[in-house]
Amino acid sequence: MTQTPHIGVKNLNVRIGDSHLLKDININIPDKSVTSIIGPSGCGKTTLLKSFNRLLDDIPGVNITGNVLVDGEDIYGKHADVTQIRKKMGLLAQRPFPLPMSIYDNIAYGPRIHGAPSKKELNALVEHYLKAVGLWEEVKGRLHGSASSLSIGQQQRLCLARGLAVEPEIILGDESTSALDPISTKIIEDLIIQLKEKYTIVLVTHILRQARRVSDYIIFVYMGEIIEFGPTEEILLNPKEKLTKEYVKGFIS
Amino acid sequence: MRRRKLEEWIAKALMLFSTAFVGICLFLIIGTVVVKGLPYLDWDMVTKIPDGGYYFGRSGGMLNAIIGSLYVAGGATVLGMCISIPVALYLNVYLKKSNAFARFAKLAFDVLFGVPSIVYGAFAFSLMVYLGVRASLLGGIIAVTLLVIPIMVRTLDEVITNVPKDLKEATLAMGATRWEMAKVYLLQIKTGILTAVLLAFGRGVGDVAAVMFTAGFSDNIPVSLHEPAATLPLAIFFQLGSPIPEVQGRAYASALILTVCILIIVSVSTILTNKKRK
Amino acid sequence: MKIRLLKDKVIGTGMLALSVLSVSLVLLIGIGLYLRSLPILQQYSVWELVTSSSWRPMKGEFGFFPFIMGTLWVTGMSILIAVPLCLFTAIYLSEYAPASFKRFFLPLVNMLAGIPPVIYGVWGVFFIIPIVQRYIAPHFVEFSTGYTVLAGGIVLAVMIFPLIVSIVVEVLSTIPKELREASLSLGATKWETVKKVILRKAFPGIFAAIVLAISRAFGETIAVLMVCGNVPIAPQSIFDPAYPLPALLANNFGEMMSVPLYDSALMFSAFALLIIILIFNIISRAILQKIEIRNA
């Protein structure tokens, strides 16, 4: 690759206390496409994802070595500005966590923090991003109502819109549909496919069919190591490694 | 961007300052009590009653107040337990959670919890006047019992709520009556009861306002319920006002004794609660 | 079989009786104190008692205004000092401090929550009074004994430190980690997350903690009795002495029986304390319910 990728990882090791959670991770995440991280529970999928935007920092006893380069800049470097790094990445968590404020303020939260746009600009922003996730028609009458009054599926879309409103380049999803019903899941999946034109997307999932439906590339992680990385079809239909083969067939879970 | 960093920095500085301030204040209290009390602490303090009256006598100890406090707090804790355990069980095991009386009762105990101890003291005093009881050990025990009931009920209430719901269903499914189920609960919350007892006892030992009307004060160790009894906190308060240095010294030593007792009680209950959590 | 059911019934009835009795304690205390304060209420109206500033029991003048103001000044002072310090401390412990520090500091705070008020009073007399007298008051007023609203406020504030800190830390620990991550991942700083998200979410719990702290400070007797100076004049500044209601009650216990109406006047002050606490509890509960509904 000639161009610097959005996310590049070099010799990343993560330890918490005595346990070695991630071992010598080296990978370049392909730009403007969806990459899924798959693997059995507790293998380090979520840890890998969270290492991208330094959400591991606050865990007691954590020790991180190696580099994660975002747009060529080492986010674990001495002069890295953690809030700017996180601004570049939207996070969609396992369950929706609307901030304890109105629907409008949830979207406006990020833009307000990163500068004080005028009321008019904010109104336009809120409308734009709610439309982007297809929520506008459903909530435009109650923008100033509490965000927790929405259904779980709507809340998750609100969280996505909230993340998009800070204009990230990357979207990180941590099993973002695991709390949702099938219809809401479908809506989120469709949105992800739509969004990859503009964003680099990394998803953690334990549902192979979902990985197959939405992703272009797959990373298979096992016991804190990357076993295999490649285009979706190749990993799922024709894996090279024995472990990947066993996992894909459902022997390891 | 700079402004945001500055704000973060200022907030952090304020937090460090506050934590240091709170920590130092609390440390200073223990420090003051130890530094002032230690020189006066001797064997006589805990084995003798004041010689020549608590206010003027230059020698002797505080045994009367120590025993008095144990009697008052001990008696009140036992009485309080006899009342609060059945009440807590009734509200949580016999009644359903949605029961109107249960909800009202919990609210009432919350309110009672916030009522100042001096109000309990004044009420118990009125009650005693009405019944013709003079300031005595009995009066003190009654006042402190009233004070500790809401504390114990609230603590037990929390402990019982933390018992898994399955227990209730499992016992009921076996055809147990509610009383039989209550007995199962009693076994489950043994440590919780101990915590409540320690908490109530600690509060009873330390309280002044409830006993100053009701227990009276005496230089002797009470031998019956109708004799007035001295308590440690009241003894500290009275002796501190004395012009005689030796008497003041007894107040400091008493403060040290009281503090150590309380710290031991609280530590034991903290250890118990932590053990239970694991 | 019959015996088992009978036993269940009998014990249940007994427990019900105990419950009803202890729940009606609120009412019993209210009625008891009211009856005892009836003699003075028949002579003077409540309004007269509460607004008059003249306290001369020997002449039959019972004005509670100075004591009510004294209580408000001292309680207000303590809350003003304690709430910001405790909030910052609790936030530091739960959001910023290393786990090892938290493990060391919190049990210590819990332990100090059990220290009896009289000990805080002793500390106030030996530590706070001289500081106020020598180092603080001279900058503002010409002469002070140190026994002032300020001293009372500081001692009460320190007394409620452990209470507020431990409850607020507990409240903050119930807020899900993911909510913090949600805000952080939007590029908010830690402090912005605390200020705009966590404090908002925790507000009902923090409010409840402060209510409890106010009740505690308001009804505290022995500690304020020892450090406030006890002069029955409504304070005008924090360097004036104060004479809070509970201190009045405690201080005059011995002599009250010999003066006509004195005893009734003191019982009225206990009654007033109870009523104020009740009203305060009810109002704060109503507010809390409103907040919880709005935030739900």
Coordinates of C-alpha atoms in Angstrom, one line a residue, chain A residues 50 53 55 58 60 83 86-87 89-91 93 97-101 105-106 109-110 113-114 146 148-149 162-163 166, chain C residues 95 99 176-190 192-194 196-198 200-202 294-296:
Chain A
K50 CA -11.1 -0.3 21.9
N53 CA -9.6 5.0 20.2
L55 CA -10.8 3.6 25.5
D58 CA -8.9 4.0 32.2
P60 CA -6.7 -0.2 36.2
T83 CA -9.8 13.9 22.4
R86 CA -11.5 10.0 19.6
K87 CA -13.3 12.6 17.5
M89 CA -13.8 7.8 15.4
G90 CA -17.5 7.2 16.1
L91 CA -18.2 4.3 18.5
A93 CA -21.6 0.2 21.6
F97 CA -26.5 4.5 25.7
P98 CA -28.3 7.7 24.9
L99 CA -26.9 10.6 27.0
P100 CA -29.2 11.7 29.7
M101 CA -30.7 14.6 27.7
D105 CA -29.1 17.6 22.6
N106 CA -27.8 14.1 22.0
Y109 CA -23.5 17.3 22.2
G110 CA -20.5 16.6 20.0
I113 CA -18.0 20.5 22.5
H114 CA -15.9 20.9 19.4
S146 CA -36.1 12.6 26.4
S148 CA -34.6 7.3 26.6
S149 CA -38.2 7.4 25.5
R162 CA -24.6 11.2 17.4
G163 CA -21.3 9.6 16.4
V166 CA -18.7 14.9 15.1
Chain C
E95 CA -13.5 9.0 37.9
A99 CA -7.9 2.2 42.1
P176 CA -22.7 2.4 33.4
K177 CA -19.2 2.6 32.0
E178 CA -20.6 2.6 28.5
L179 CA -22.2 6.0 29.1
R180 CA -18.8 7.4 29.9
E181 CA -17.3 5.7 26.8
A182 CA -20.1 7.1 24.6
S183 CA -19.2 10.7 25.6
L184 CA -15.5 10.1 25.4
S185 CA -15.7 8.6 22.0
L186 CA -17.3 11.8 20.8
G187 CA -14.1 13.5 21.6
A188 CA -15.2 15.0 25.0
T189 CA -12.6 15.4 27.6
K190 CA -13.0 13.6 30.9
E192 CA -16.7 17.5 30.0
T193 CA -18.0 14.0 30.3
V194 CA -18.3 14.4 34.1
K196 CA -22.4 17.3 31.1
V197 CA -23.2 13.6 31.3
I198 CA -22.3 11.9 34.6
R200 CA -26.7 15.0 35.0
K201 CA -27.3 11.3 35.2
A202 CA -26.3 11.2 38.9
R294 CA -38.3 14.0 33.7
N295 CA -35.1 12.0 33.4
A296 CA -36.7 8.7 32.9

